[in-house]
Amino acid sequence: MFELPFADLIFRAQETHRRHFDANAVQRSALLSIKTGGCSEDCGYCSQSARRDTGLERGKLMELAEVITAARAARDGGATRFCMGAAWRGPKEGDLAKVIAMVRAVKDLGMEACLTLGLLGEGQAEQLAAAGLDYYNHNLDTGAEYYDQVVTTHSQPARVDTLMKVRAAGMKICCGGIIGMGESRHVRASLLAQLAKLDPPPESVPINHLVAIPGTPMENAPPLDPFEFVRTIACARIAMPTSWVRLSAGRQQMSDELQALCFLAGANSIFYGERLLTTDNAEASRDSALFSRLGLRPV
Ligand code: SAM
Ligand code: DTB
Ligand code: SF4
């Protein structure tokens, strides 16, 4: 699929997209970093690893009241899902109880709730499901053959194990990866094949463009041809026809025209709001203008 002429690939992606979705409807999720920095892991793209100096200030787990204020603002701004992320290898039991209170509060505000807390231990997925968590985000991040060039402190099979726990507990899976980390096209195809082979495939598939962060090993990653990113979105759409494909990190660095190509290729979800986890996102006012110029409808 990656090798198809661009127009043929986009045509196939559109055909697939329109069979399963309203092609003009785009879902909006808001993100909040509830615990920032100081992470034990060494993921080469990440600003939050304690193993390197990215100038990021290390924070404690946020208080419930602050999370509620942020969630209410996100809802009032039009987000339908609120995603909370923590810079952990995985949650400790005491922290999990605090996070569960946050999930309940988000649900009380009438939004879907999503968490990304790292690797889950025995029984933790069940506790999150019981609290009403809709989605758990845990990315494969890259193709299996490239993973150990990106992360050495945990393995990709360990991540797959967490995904199985999430599924067994009855929650929906949000799982995708990062494009532009110097990987080959073969690795990009392999990531998408691994995602599509999950049974069932993830309900939500975030495709992140690497945000190159000074102080990380990927600071000087070779630039990716923007059309290759669009191709990756199109292939994700074709390989996972009924999943929400999210145009995730990296939108702020993209032109409106490139984002439009991504929507044309079958992306139908975005992160919405001024911040991702530790970096800025495209401004809500820019997104509203883009939606209206393209006739896109938020859902
Ligand atoms: N610690 C947890 C984990 O690793 O699963 C949750 C937070 S982690 C920051 C969530 C995801 O954000 C990563 O799996 C990666 O896909 C994405 N991410 C982190 N830094 C990024 C960057 N600089 N550019 C693009 N995506 C990034
Ligand atoms: C995902 O796939 N992308 C989001 C969310 N899941 C947690 C995170 C993007 C982070 C971008 C870099 C940063 O802001 O630190
Ligand atoms: Fe830690 Fe997650 Fe960043 Fe890896 S991606 S360093 S596990 S916060």
XYZ file of C-alpha atoms and ligand atoms in Angstrom:
349
model
C 0.000 0.000 0.000
C 2.821 2.419 0.893
C 4.129 2.072 -2.652
C 0.904 2.978 -4.447
C 0.883 6.225 -6.432
C -0.227 8.943 -3.995
C -3.594 9.608 -5.678
C -4.473 5.901 -5.762
C -3.614 5.500 -2.086
C -5.705 8.527 -1.062
C -8.604 7.279 -3.204
C -8.539 3.892 -1.476
C -8.314 5.535 1.936
C -11.295 7.786 1.130
C -13.329 4.823 -0.123
C -12.620 2.944 3.098
C -13.242 5.969 5.291
C -16.601 6.778 3.692
C -17.786 3.189 4.029
C -17.495 3.384 7.815
C -17.578 7.048 8.875
C -18.976 10.452 8.068
C -15.904 11.796 6.248
C -16.571 15.354 7.477
C -16.829 14.530 11.181
C -13.780 14.854 13.433
C -13.634 13.823 17.103
C -11.741 16.043 19.562
C -9.854 14.807 22.629
C -8.162 17.045 25.195
C -4.905 16.073 26.929
C -3.634 16.847 30.409
C -0.303 15.860 31.919
C -1.289 14.924 35.481
C 2.277 13.973 36.430
C 5.130 15.473 34.473
C 8.781 14.460 34.127
C 11.185 12.383 36.211
C 10.321 9.130 34.436
C 12.561 6.079 34.993
C 12.308 5.000 31.335
C 14.627 6.025 28.483
C 12.273 6.392 25.486
C 14.447 8.256 22.980
C 11.755 10.687 21.804
C 10.476 11.735 25.214
C 11.074 14.971 27.119
C 10.078 13.309 30.398
C 12.838 10.756 30.941
C 14.859 11.448 34.111
C 17.924 10.170 32.236
C 18.481 13.327 30.242
C 18.325 17.066 30.544
C 15.520 18.535 28.511
C 15.034 21.486 30.849
C 11.670 20.110 31.964
C 10.622 20.786 35.531
C 9.645 17.616 37.363
C 6.162 17.766 38.919
C 4.124 15.799 41.460
C 0.823 14.096 40.737
C -1.761 16.883 40.282
C -4.477 17.500 42.851
C -8.009 16.367 42.027
C -9.421 19.913 42.149
C -6.918 21.146 39.543
C -7.765 18.234 37.255
C -11.477 18.980 37.544
C -10.890 22.634 36.617
C -8.914 21.594 33.512
C -11.473 18.945 32.535
C -14.371 21.376 32.841
C -12.553 23.915 30.659
C -11.854 21.204 28.050
C -15.497 20.142 28.018
C -16.698 23.743 27.727
C -14.248 24.199 24.855
C -15.842 21.279 22.973
C -13.731 18.213 23.820
C -15.686 14.955 24.143
C -12.877 12.896 25.627
C -10.425 13.868 28.366
C -7.076 12.060 28.367
C -4.779 12.167 31.374
C -1.123 11.170 31.065
C 1.514 10.379 33.676
C 5.287 10.045 33.239
C 5.542 6.677 34.935
C 6.894 3.282 33.946
C 3.611 2.215 35.529
C 1.311 3.314 38.382
C 1.940 2.520 42.069
C -1.121 1.389 44.018
C -1.413 4.615 46.096
C -1.229 6.749 42.961
C -3.751 4.559 41.170
C -6.376 5.316 43.837
C -5.854 9.062 43.263
C -6.086 8.663 39.501
C -9.296 6.647 39.853
C -10.901 9.615 41.653
C -9.919 11.746 38.626
C -11.550 9.266 36.236
C -14.791 9.389 38.215
C -14.746 13.197 38.176
C -14.246 13.319 34.391
C -17.111 10.878 33.891
C -19.312 13.033 36.154
C -18.639 15.954 33.794
C -20.155 13.912 30.970
C -16.986 13.208 28.990
C -15.292 9.990 27.983
C -12.178 9.331 30.066
C -8.813 8.048 28.860
C -5.626 7.384 30.804
C -2.037 6.740 29.829
C -0.028 5.634 32.867
C 2.454 3.146 31.416
C 2.672 -0.599 32.075
C -0.143 -2.039 34.203
C 0.346 -4.644 36.954
C -1.985 -7.484 37.902
C -5.474 -6.287 38.846
C -4.878 -2.640 37.898
C -6.811 -2.758 34.630
C -9.800 -4.215 36.490
C -9.711 -1.352 38.999
C -9.683 1.200 36.176
C -12.523 -0.526 34.332
C -14.592 -0.594 37.530
C -14.118 3.188 37.850
C -15.708 3.606 34.399
C -12.550 4.314 32.369
C -13.478 4.202 28.672
C -10.046 4.055 27.005
C -6.499 3.174 28.026
C -3.741 4.618 25.823
C -0.598 2.569 25.450
C 1.315 2.853 22.188
C 3.409 0.263 20.363
C 5.262 3.384 19.206
C 7.244 1.773 16.361
C 7.724 -1.514 14.523
C 8.956 -4.432 16.662
C 12.262 -4.586 14.746
C 13.083 -0.949 15.601
C 11.798 -0.786 19.190
C 15.113 -1.496 20.945
C 16.746 1.371 19.083
C 14.204 3.704 20.668
C 13.711 2.284 24.187
C 15.929 -0.038 26.253
C 14.304 0.061 29.717
C 11.247 -1.973 28.747
C 10.323 -4.196 25.824
C 7.555 -3.965 23.281
C 6.141 -7.397 24.293
C 5.696 -5.942 27.816
C 3.555 -3.231 26.251
C 1.518 -5.821 24.353
C 0.937 -7.600 27.677
C -0.547 -4.385 29.121
C -2.798 -4.060 26.071
C -4.057 -7.619 26.690
C -4.826 -6.721 30.309
C -6.778 -3.641 29.184
C -8.763 -5.710 26.699
C -9.447 -8.501 29.195
C -10.839 -5.931 31.644
C -13.306 -4.778 28.965
C -11.926 -1.310 28.177
C -11.317 0.190 24.762
C -7.750 0.467 23.528
C -6.060 3.583 22.214
C -2.823 2.416 20.612
C -0.641 3.842 17.880
C 2.854 5.129 17.369
C 5.295 7.825 16.362
C 6.402 8.504 12.799
C 9.600 10.372 11.903
C 12.052 8.788 14.352
C 14.470 7.847 11.570
C 12.650 4.566 10.934
C 12.336 3.079 7.460
C 9.098 2.769 5.494
C 9.288 -0.955 6.178
C 9.218 -0.225 9.932
C 6.218 2.091 9.492
C 4.375 -0.641 7.596
C 5.341 -3.166 10.246
C 3.959 -0.929 13.044
C 0.630 -0.615 11.205
C 0.493 -4.367 10.549
C 1.096 -5.085 14.250
C -1.673 -2.664 15.230
C -4.117 -4.084 12.695
C -3.368 -7.629 13.856
C -4.454 -6.906 17.419
C -7.732 -8.746 17.775
C -9.840 -6.635 17.624
C -7.746 -3.709 16.352
C -7.523 -0.688 18.698
C -10.676 1.422 18.661
C -8.488 4.528 18.618
C -5.163 4.817 16.749
C -3.032 7.888 17.490
C -0.498 8.585 14.744
C 2.018 10.994 16.265
C 4.549 12.913 14.226
C 7.776 13.073 16.244
C 8.092 16.388 18.071
C 11.895 16.673 18.092
C 12.808 17.778 21.618
C 16.200 19.361 22.398
C 18.176 17.205 24.829
C 16.653 13.910 23.608
C 18.513 11.433 21.370
C 15.978 12.232 18.639
C 16.690 15.927 18.706
C 18.296 15.725 15.259
C 16.189 12.972 13.706
C 16.267 13.240 9.891
C 13.284 15.198 8.583
C 10.436 13.093 7.190
C 8.871 13.838 3.798
C 5.420 15.189 4.781
C 3.796 13.057 2.052
C 5.210 9.976 3.778
C 3.353 11.009 6.938
C 0.128 11.380 4.927
C 0.742 7.960 3.380
C 1.090 6.492 6.869
C -2.285 7.949 7.866
C -3.874 6.579 4.673
C -2.421 3.110 5.271
C -3.658 3.185 8.886
C -7.155 4.072 7.639
C -7.170 1.221 5.101
C -5.674 -1.328 7.522
C -8.053 -0.372 10.370
C -11.260 0.689 8.615
C -13.467 1.063 11.695
C -10.929 2.655 14.066
C -10.718 6.333 14.868
C -7.382 7.449 13.424
C -6.041 10.416 15.373
C -3.771 13.016 13.830
C -1.883 13.423 17.116
C 1.400 15.093 18.129
C 3.107 17.373 15.646
C 0.115 19.315 14.332
C 1.490 22.626 15.528
C 4.463 22.217 13.218
C 2.201 21.295 10.244
C 0.671 23.685 7.734
C -3.109 23.811 7.372
C -2.652 22.243 3.935
C -0.757 19.256 5.346
C -3.399 18.725 8.033
C -6.098 18.869 5.335
C -4.269 16.109 3.429
C -4.229 14.032 6.634
C -8.016 14.427 7.006
C -8.383 13.502 3.327
C -6.274 10.400 4.018
C -8.752 9.305 6.690
C -7.705 10.916 9.970
C -10.871 11.662 11.931
C -9.732 12.683 15.380
C -7.347 15.264 16.851
C -5.905 16.420 20.144
C -7.588 19.706 20.850
C -6.463 22.457 23.227
C -3.346 24.505 23.713
C -1.062 21.835 25.231
C -0.167 18.232 24.495
C 1.768 16.788 27.473
C 4.918 18.912 27.619
C 4.764 20.716 24.274
C 2.344 23.140 22.655
C -0.496 21.981 20.430
C -2.152 23.897 17.568
C -4.305 26.666 19.093
C -8.060 26.033 19.373
C -8.770 29.209 17.362
C -6.591 27.937 14.500
C -8.412 24.583 14.615
C -11.838 26.235 14.548
C -10.825 28.294 11.522
C -9.465 25.190 9.772
C -12.628 23.197 10.532
C -14.774 25.944 9.083
C -12.579 26.370 5.969
C -12.773 22.603 5.315
C -16.417 22.165 6.320
C -15.423 19.720 9.060
C -17.844 19.096 11.886
C -16.692 18.343 15.448
C -18.288 15.251 16.992
N 4.495 6.929 30.334
C 3.410 6.409 29.608
C 3.824 5.605 28.415
O 4.967 5.711 27.980
O 2.984 4.845 27.898
C 2.406 7.465 29.170
C 2.888 8.788 28.650
S 3.848 8.737 27.123
C 4.466 10.405 27.064
C 2.571 8.631 25.861
C 2.963 8.629 24.415
O 3.267 9.946 23.983
C 4.160 7.826 23.988
O 3.878 6.462 23.864
C 4.477 8.448 22.625
O 3.771 7.767 21.601
C 3.934 9.871 22.754
N 5.046 10.844 22.720
C 5.840 11.157 23.752
N 6.777 12.074 23.388
C 6.567 12.330 22.068
C 7.217 13.176 21.114
N 8.265 13.916 21.435
N 6.723 13.209 19.865
C 5.655 12.441 19.530
N 5.012 11.628 20.386
C 5.453 11.552 21.643
C -0.406 9.835 22.162
O -0.304 8.908 21.329
N 0.050 11.058 21.986
C -0.182 11.880 23.147
C -1.012 10.934 24.047
N -0.977 9.694 23.333
C -0.662 10.789 25.459
C 1.063 12.456 23.721
C 1.854 13.297 22.740
C 3.033 13.889 23.442
C 3.790 14.839 22.580
C 5.014 15.379 23.227
C 4.777 16.121 24.502
O 3.905 17.048 24.560
O 5.487 15.842 25.470
Fe 8.377 7.650 30.507
Fe 6.292 7.331 28.886
Fe 8.192 9.203 28.348
Fe 8.769 6.615 28.081
S 7.239 7.775 26.901
S 10.061 8.170 29.103
S 7.577 5.691 29.740
S 6.790 9.172 30.080
